[in-house]
Short mmCIF file of C-alpha atoms and ligand atoms in Angstrom, two decimals:
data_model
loop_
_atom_site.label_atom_id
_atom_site.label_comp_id
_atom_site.label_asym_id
_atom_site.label_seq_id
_atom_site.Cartn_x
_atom_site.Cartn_y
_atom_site.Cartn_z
CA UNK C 1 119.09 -65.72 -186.69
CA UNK C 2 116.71 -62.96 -185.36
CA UNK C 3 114.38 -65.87 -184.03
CA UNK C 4 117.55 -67.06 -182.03
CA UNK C 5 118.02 -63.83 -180.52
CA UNK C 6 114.30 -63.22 -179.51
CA UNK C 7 114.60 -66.89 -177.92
CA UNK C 8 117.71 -66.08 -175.90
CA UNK C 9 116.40 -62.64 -174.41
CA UNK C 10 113.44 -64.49 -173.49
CA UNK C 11 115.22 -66.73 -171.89
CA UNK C 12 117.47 -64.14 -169.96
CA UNK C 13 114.14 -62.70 -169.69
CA UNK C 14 112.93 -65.19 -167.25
CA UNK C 15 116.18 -65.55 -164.84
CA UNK C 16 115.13 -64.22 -161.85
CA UNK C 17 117.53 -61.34 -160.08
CA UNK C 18 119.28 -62.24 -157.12
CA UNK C 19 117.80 -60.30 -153.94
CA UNK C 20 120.83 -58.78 -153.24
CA UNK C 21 121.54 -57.09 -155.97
CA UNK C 22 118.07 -54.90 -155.17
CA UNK C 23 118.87 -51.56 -155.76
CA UNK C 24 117.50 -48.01 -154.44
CA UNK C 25 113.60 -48.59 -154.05
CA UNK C 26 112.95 -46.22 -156.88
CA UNK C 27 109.83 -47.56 -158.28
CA UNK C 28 107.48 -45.62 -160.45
CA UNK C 29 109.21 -42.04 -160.48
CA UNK C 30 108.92 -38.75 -162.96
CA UNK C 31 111.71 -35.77 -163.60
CA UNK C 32 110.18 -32.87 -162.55
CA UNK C 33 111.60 -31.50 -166.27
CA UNK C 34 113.83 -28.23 -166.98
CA UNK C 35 112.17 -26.31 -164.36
CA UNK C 36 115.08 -25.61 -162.18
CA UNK C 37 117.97 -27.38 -164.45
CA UNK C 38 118.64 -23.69 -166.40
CA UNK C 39 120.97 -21.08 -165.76
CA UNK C 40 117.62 -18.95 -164.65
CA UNK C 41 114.46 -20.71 -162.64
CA UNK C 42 111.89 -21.81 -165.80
CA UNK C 43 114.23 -20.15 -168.17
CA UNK C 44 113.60 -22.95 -170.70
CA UNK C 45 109.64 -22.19 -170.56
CA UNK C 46 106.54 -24.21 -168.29
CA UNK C 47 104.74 -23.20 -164.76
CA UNK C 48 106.82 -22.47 -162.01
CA UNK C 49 106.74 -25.88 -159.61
CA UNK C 50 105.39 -25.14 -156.00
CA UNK C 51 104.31 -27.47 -153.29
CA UNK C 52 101.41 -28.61 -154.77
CA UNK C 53 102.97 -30.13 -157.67
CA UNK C 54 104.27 -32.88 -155.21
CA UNK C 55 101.05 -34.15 -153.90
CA UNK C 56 99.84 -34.23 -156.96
CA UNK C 57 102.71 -36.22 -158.45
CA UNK C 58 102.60 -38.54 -155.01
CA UNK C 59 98.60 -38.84 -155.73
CA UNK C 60 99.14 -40.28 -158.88
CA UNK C 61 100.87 -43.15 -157.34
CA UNK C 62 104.55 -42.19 -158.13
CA UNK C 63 107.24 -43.42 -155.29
CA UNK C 64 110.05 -41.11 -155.97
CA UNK C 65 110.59 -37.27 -157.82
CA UNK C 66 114.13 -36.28 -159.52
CA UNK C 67 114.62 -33.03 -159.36
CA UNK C 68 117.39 -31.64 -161.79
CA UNK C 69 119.37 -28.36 -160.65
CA UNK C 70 121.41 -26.51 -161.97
CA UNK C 71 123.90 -25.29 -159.11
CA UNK C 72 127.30 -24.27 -161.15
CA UNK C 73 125.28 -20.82 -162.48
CA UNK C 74 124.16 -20.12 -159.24
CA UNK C 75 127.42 -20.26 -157.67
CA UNK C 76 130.22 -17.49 -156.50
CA UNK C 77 133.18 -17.73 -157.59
CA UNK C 78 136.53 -19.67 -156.03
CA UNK C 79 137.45 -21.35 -154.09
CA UNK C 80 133.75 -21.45 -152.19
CA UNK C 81 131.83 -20.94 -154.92
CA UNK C 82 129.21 -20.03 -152.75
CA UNK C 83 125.37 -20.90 -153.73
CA UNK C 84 123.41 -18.24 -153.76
CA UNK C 85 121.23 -18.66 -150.37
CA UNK C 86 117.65 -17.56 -152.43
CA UNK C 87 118.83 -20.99 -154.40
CA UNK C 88 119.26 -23.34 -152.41
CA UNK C 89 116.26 -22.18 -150.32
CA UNK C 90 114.09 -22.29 -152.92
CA UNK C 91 115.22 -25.81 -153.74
CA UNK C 92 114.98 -27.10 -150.40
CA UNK C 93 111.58 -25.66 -150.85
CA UNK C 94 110.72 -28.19 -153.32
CA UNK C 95 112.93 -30.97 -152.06
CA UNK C 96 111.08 -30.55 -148.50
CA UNK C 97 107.49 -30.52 -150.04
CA UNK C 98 107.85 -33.92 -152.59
CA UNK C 99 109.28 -35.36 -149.04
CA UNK C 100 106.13 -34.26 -147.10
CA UNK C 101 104.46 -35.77 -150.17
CA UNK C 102 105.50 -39.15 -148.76
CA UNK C 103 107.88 -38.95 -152.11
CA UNK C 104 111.36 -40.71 -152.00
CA UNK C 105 113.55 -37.89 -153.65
CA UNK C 106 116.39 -38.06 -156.11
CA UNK C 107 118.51 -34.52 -156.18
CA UNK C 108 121.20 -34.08 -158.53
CA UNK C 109 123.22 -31.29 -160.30
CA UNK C 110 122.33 -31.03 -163.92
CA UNK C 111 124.07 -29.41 -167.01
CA UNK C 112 127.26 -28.47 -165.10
CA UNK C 113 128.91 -27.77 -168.32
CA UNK C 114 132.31 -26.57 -167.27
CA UNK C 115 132.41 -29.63 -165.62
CA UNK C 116 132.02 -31.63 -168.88
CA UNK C 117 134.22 -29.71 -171.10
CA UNK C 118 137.24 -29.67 -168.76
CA UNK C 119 136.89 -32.33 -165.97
CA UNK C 120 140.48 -30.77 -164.16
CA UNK C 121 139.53 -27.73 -164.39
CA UNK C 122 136.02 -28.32 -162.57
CA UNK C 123 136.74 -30.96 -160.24
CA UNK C 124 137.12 -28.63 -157.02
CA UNK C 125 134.03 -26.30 -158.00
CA UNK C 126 132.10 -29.52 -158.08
CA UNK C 127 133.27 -30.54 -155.00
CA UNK C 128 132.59 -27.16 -153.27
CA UNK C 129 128.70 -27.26 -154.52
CA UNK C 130 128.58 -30.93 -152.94
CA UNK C 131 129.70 -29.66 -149.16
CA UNK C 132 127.51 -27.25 -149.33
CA UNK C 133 124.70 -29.15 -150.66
CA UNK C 134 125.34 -31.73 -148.41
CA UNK C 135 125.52 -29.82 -145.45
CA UNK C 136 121.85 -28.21 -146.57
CA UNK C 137 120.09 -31.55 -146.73
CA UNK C 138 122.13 -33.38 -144.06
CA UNK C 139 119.16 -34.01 -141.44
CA UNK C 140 116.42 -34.77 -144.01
CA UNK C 141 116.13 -38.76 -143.88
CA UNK C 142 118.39 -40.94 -145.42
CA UNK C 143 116.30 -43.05 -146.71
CA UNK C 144 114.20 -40.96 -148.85
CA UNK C 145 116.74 -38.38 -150.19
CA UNK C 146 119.66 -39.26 -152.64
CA UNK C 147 122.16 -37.38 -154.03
CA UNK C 148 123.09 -37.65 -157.57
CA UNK C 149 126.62 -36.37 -158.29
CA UNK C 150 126.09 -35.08 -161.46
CA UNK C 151 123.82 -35.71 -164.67
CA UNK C 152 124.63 -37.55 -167.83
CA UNK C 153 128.64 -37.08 -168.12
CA UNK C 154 129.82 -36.50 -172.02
CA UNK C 155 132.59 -34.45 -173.81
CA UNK C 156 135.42 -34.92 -171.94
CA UNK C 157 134.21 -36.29 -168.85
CA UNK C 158 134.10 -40.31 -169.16
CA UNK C 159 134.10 -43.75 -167.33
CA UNK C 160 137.85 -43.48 -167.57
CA UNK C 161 138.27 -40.53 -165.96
CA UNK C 162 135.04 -40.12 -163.72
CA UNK C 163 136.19 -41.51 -160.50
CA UNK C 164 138.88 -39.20 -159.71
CA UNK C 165 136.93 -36.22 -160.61
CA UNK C 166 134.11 -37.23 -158.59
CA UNK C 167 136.25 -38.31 -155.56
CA UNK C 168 136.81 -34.94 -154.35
CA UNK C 169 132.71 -34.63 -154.30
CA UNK C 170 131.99 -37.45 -153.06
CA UNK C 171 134.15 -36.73 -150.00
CA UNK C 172 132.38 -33.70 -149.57
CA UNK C 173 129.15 -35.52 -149.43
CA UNK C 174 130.40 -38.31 -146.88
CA UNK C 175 131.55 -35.37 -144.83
CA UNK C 176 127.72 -34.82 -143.85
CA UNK C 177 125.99 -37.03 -145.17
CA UNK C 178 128.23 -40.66 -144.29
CA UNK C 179 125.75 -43.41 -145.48
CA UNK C 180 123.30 -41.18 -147.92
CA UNK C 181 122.80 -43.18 -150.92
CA UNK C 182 124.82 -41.52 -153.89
CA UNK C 183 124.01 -42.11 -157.61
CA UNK C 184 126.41 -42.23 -160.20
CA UNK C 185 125.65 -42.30 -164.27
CA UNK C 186 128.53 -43.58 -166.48
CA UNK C 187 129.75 -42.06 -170.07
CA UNK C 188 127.87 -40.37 -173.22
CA UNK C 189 125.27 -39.44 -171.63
CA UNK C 190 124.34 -42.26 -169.24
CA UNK C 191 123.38 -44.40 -172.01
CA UNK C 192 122.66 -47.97 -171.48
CA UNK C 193 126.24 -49.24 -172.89
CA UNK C 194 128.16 -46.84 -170.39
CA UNK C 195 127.23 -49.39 -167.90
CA UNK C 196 129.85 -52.32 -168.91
CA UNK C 197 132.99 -50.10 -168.10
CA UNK C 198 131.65 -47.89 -165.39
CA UNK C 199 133.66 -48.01 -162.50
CA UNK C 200 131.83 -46.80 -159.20
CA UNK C 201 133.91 -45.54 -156.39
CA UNK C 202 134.56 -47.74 -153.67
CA UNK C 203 132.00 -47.19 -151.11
CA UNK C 204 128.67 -49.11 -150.14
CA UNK C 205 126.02 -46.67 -150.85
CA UNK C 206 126.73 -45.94 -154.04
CA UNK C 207 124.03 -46.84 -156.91
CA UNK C 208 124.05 -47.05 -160.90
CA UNK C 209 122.11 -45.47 -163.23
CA UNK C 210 121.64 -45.36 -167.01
CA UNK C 211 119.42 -43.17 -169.04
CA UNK C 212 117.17 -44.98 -171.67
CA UNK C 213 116.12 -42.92 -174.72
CA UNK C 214 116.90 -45.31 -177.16
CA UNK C 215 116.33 -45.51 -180.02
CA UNK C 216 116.92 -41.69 -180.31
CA UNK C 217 115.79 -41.53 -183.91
CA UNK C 218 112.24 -42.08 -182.53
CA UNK C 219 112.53 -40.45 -178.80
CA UNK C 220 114.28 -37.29 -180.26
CA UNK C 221 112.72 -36.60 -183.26
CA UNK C 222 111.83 -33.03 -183.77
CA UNK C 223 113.74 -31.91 -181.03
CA UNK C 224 116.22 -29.15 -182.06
CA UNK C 225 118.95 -29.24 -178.80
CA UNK C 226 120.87 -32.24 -179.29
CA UNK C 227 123.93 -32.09 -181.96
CA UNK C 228 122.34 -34.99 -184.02
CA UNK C 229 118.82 -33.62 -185.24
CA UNK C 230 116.18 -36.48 -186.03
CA UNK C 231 113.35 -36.04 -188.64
CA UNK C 232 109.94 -36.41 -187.70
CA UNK C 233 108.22 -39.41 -188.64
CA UNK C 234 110.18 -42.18 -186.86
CA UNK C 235 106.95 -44.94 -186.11
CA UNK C 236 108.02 -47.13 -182.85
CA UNK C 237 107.24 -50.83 -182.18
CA UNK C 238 108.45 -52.84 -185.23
CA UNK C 239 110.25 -55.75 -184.82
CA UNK C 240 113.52 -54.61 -184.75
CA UNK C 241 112.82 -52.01 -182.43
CA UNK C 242 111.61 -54.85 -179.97
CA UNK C 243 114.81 -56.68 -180.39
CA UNK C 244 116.59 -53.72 -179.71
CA UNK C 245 114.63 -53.48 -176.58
CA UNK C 246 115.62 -57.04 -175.34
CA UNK C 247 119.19 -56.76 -176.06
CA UNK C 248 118.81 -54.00 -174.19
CA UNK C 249 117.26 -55.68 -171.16
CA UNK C 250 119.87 -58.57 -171.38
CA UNK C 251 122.87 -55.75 -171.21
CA UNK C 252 121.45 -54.85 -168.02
CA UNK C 253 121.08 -58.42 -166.48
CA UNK C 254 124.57 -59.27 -167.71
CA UNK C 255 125.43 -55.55 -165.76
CA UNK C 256 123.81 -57.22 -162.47
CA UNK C 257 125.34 -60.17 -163.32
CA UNK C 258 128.83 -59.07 -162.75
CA UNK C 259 128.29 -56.33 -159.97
CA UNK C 260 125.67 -57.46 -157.84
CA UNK C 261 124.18 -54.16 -158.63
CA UNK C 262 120.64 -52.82 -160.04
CA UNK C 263 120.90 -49.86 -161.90
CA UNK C 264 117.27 -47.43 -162.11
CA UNK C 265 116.50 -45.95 -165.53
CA UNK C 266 117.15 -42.17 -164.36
CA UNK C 267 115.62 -40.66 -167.58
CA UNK C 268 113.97 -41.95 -170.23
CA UNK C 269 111.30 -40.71 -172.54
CA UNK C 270 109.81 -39.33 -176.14
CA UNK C 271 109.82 -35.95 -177.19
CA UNK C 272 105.83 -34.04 -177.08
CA UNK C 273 105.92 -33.98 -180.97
CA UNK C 274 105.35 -37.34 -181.38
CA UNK C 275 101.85 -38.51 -181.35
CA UNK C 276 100.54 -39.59 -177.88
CA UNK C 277 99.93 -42.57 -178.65
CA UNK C 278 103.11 -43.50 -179.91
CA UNK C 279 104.62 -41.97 -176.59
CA UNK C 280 102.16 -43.82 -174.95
CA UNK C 281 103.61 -47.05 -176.67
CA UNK C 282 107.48 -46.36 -176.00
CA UNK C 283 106.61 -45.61 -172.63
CA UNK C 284 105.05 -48.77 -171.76
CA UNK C 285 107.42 -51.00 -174.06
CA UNK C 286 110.28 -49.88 -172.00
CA UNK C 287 108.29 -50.15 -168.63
CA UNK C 288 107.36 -53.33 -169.27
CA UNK C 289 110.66 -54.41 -170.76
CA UNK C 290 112.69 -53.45 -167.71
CA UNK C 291 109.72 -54.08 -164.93
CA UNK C 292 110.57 -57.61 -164.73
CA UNK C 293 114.16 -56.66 -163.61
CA UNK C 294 112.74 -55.09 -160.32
CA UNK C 295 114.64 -51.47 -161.52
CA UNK C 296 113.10 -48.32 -160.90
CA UNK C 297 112.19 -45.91 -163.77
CA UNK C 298 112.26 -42.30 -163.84
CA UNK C 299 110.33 -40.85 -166.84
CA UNK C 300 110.85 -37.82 -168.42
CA UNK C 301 108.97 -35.55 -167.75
CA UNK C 302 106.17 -34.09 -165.49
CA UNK C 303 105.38 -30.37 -167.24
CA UNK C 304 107.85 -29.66 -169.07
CA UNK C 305 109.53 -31.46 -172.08
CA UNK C 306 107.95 -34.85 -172.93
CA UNK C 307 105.07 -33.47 -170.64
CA UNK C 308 103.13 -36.30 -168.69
CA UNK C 309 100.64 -33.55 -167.16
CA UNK C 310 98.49 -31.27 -168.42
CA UNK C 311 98.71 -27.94 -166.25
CA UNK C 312 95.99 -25.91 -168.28
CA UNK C 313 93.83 -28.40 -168.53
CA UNK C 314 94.85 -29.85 -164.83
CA UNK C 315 95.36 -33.84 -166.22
CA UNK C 316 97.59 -36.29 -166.66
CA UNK C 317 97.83 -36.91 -170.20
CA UNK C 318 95.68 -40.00 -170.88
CA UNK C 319 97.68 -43.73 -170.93
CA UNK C 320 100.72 -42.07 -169.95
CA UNK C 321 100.43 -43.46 -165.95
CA UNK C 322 99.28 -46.59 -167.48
CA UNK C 323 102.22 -47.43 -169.42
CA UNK C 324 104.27 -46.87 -166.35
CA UNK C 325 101.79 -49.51 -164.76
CA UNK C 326 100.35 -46.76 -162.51
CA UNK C 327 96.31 -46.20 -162.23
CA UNK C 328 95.07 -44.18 -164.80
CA UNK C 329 93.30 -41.08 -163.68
CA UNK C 330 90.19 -39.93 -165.33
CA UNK C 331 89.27 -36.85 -166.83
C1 BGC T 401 118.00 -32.70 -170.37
C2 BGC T 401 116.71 -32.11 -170.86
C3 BGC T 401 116.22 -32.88 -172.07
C4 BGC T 401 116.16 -34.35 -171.76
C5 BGC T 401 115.84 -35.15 -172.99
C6 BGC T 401 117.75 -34.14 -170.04
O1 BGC T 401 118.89 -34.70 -169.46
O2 BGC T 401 118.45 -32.02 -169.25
O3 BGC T 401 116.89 -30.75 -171.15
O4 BGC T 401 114.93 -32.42 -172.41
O5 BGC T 401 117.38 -34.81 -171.23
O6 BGC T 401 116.78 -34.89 -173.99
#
């Protein structure tokens, strides 16, 4: 039986994707982390980012940067909800250095939690932080910047109900910004099953995304945020871990399949607790797993939870760029 199931993903394995359904050219890509994605900038701990941090990030071969905000606690109140200017200036700091980095940049809002608990209730502020978002970054190039509406949707915000609370935002985006690519993440947290009942809006430049941290009991161990605490001690790469990882993969051709669209893994990623080498491994199972698909990965993350770089000792932590099939850089 699990023989039969290794053969079949290996043969979905080896269909190749239709051209068309090529997605955003995401590529090799990193989070830049919690930085900016707290009610206060590096409230959750790490360097502040600055310019430099692009190049750096572009020198190590990476084609695109997602940087998480957090806009919602940096807002007014109704019905503008104003962003506070030192805010957004200091993001289009960032967002304006990682594209003079030669960087293709993914910018989304991240941890909006009013927005999660009570969709209703949120649906206009949400909208209000996407005109003037969009109106901020409305002349930087089209190509290389795209919006993400808003990260990982849970609680009560689902695939169900997700396209009429977005549409309000996503107006406000084509206001400025008519043919900017727009991401969109489906249910419970973006996770690779949200993708066979997410509905995207109707519009042509609109592009899927799932988060990959599965399974959680190994990429999550130790980590005391989410609800559902894992112990420590979780080994990855047996064989049912691998068959996990190819059912995966099929889900995601069978996604393709039926919209003609290629999702790019917007997260994914093991928690700094677990031995390097073991991070090392996940990371370049999954890379390899989903490489053949032609989807982009964005790992998480650069300083700051599941670190890839070193900032003391001014490294990239060693077989971490090779697992995402990028040249390793030496000590
Ligand atoms: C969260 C981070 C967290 C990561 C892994 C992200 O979406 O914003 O705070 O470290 O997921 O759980």
């Amino acid at each position: 039986m699990q023989r039969l199931a290794i053969f079949s993903a290996a043969l979905l394995a080896a269909t190749p994707v239709p051209l068309a359904a090529q997605g955003l050219p995401v590529g090799a890509c990193i989070n830049t982390g919690n930085h900016l994605e707290s009610p206060k900038e590096n409230g959750w701990g790490g360097k502040r980012l600055d310019p430099a941090d692009f190049r750096n990030i572009a020198d190590a071969g990476f084609q695109t940067v997602r940087i998480p905000v957090r806009w919602d606690s940096h807002a007014g109140s109704a019905p503008d909800h104003a962003i506070d200017p030192a805010w957004i200036d200091r993001v289009a700091l960032l967002v304006d250095s990682a594209l003079d980095s030669g960087l293709n940049v993914i910018l989304d809002s991240h941890n909006f939690e009013g927005l999660h608990a009570d969709p209703a209730a949120h649906r206009d502020e949400l909208a209000a932080l996407w005109t003037q978002i969009g109106a901020r970054f409305a002349d930087r190039p089209t190509a290389r910047l795209w919006f993400e509406i808003e990260n990982e949707p849970h609680d009560q915000l689902n695939n169900l109900n997700l396209p009429q609370i977005y549409a309000p935002a996503l107006a406000a985006i084509r206001a400025s910004n008519p043919d900017r690519p727009v991401i969109v993440g489906g249910e419970f947290w973006s996770g690779v099953n949200s993708l066979a009942t997410l509905n995207l809006p109707d519009d042509p430049h609109i592009y899927p995304t799932f988060h990959y941290y599965d399974p959680f009991a190994f990429t999550h161990q130790g980590a005391q945020w989410p609800e559902d605490k894992q112990p420590m001690g979780r080994v990855y790469g047996g064989a049912a871990d691998a068959q996990q990882l190819a059912g995966d993969v099929a889900k995601v051709r069978a996604y393709i399949a039926r919209t003609g669209k290629t999702p790019f893994i917007g997260e994914s990623g093991a928690y700094e607790v677990i031995p390097l080498n073991q991070r090392v491994a996940y990371t370049a199972a999954v890379h390899d797993a989903f490489a053949p698909l032609g989807i982009g990965l964005c790992t998480w993350a650069y300083t700051n939870t599941f670190p890839f770089y070193d900032h003391d000792k001014k490294r990239w932590l060693p077989g971490m760029l090779a697992a995402m099939g990028l040249p390793e850089k030496g000590e």
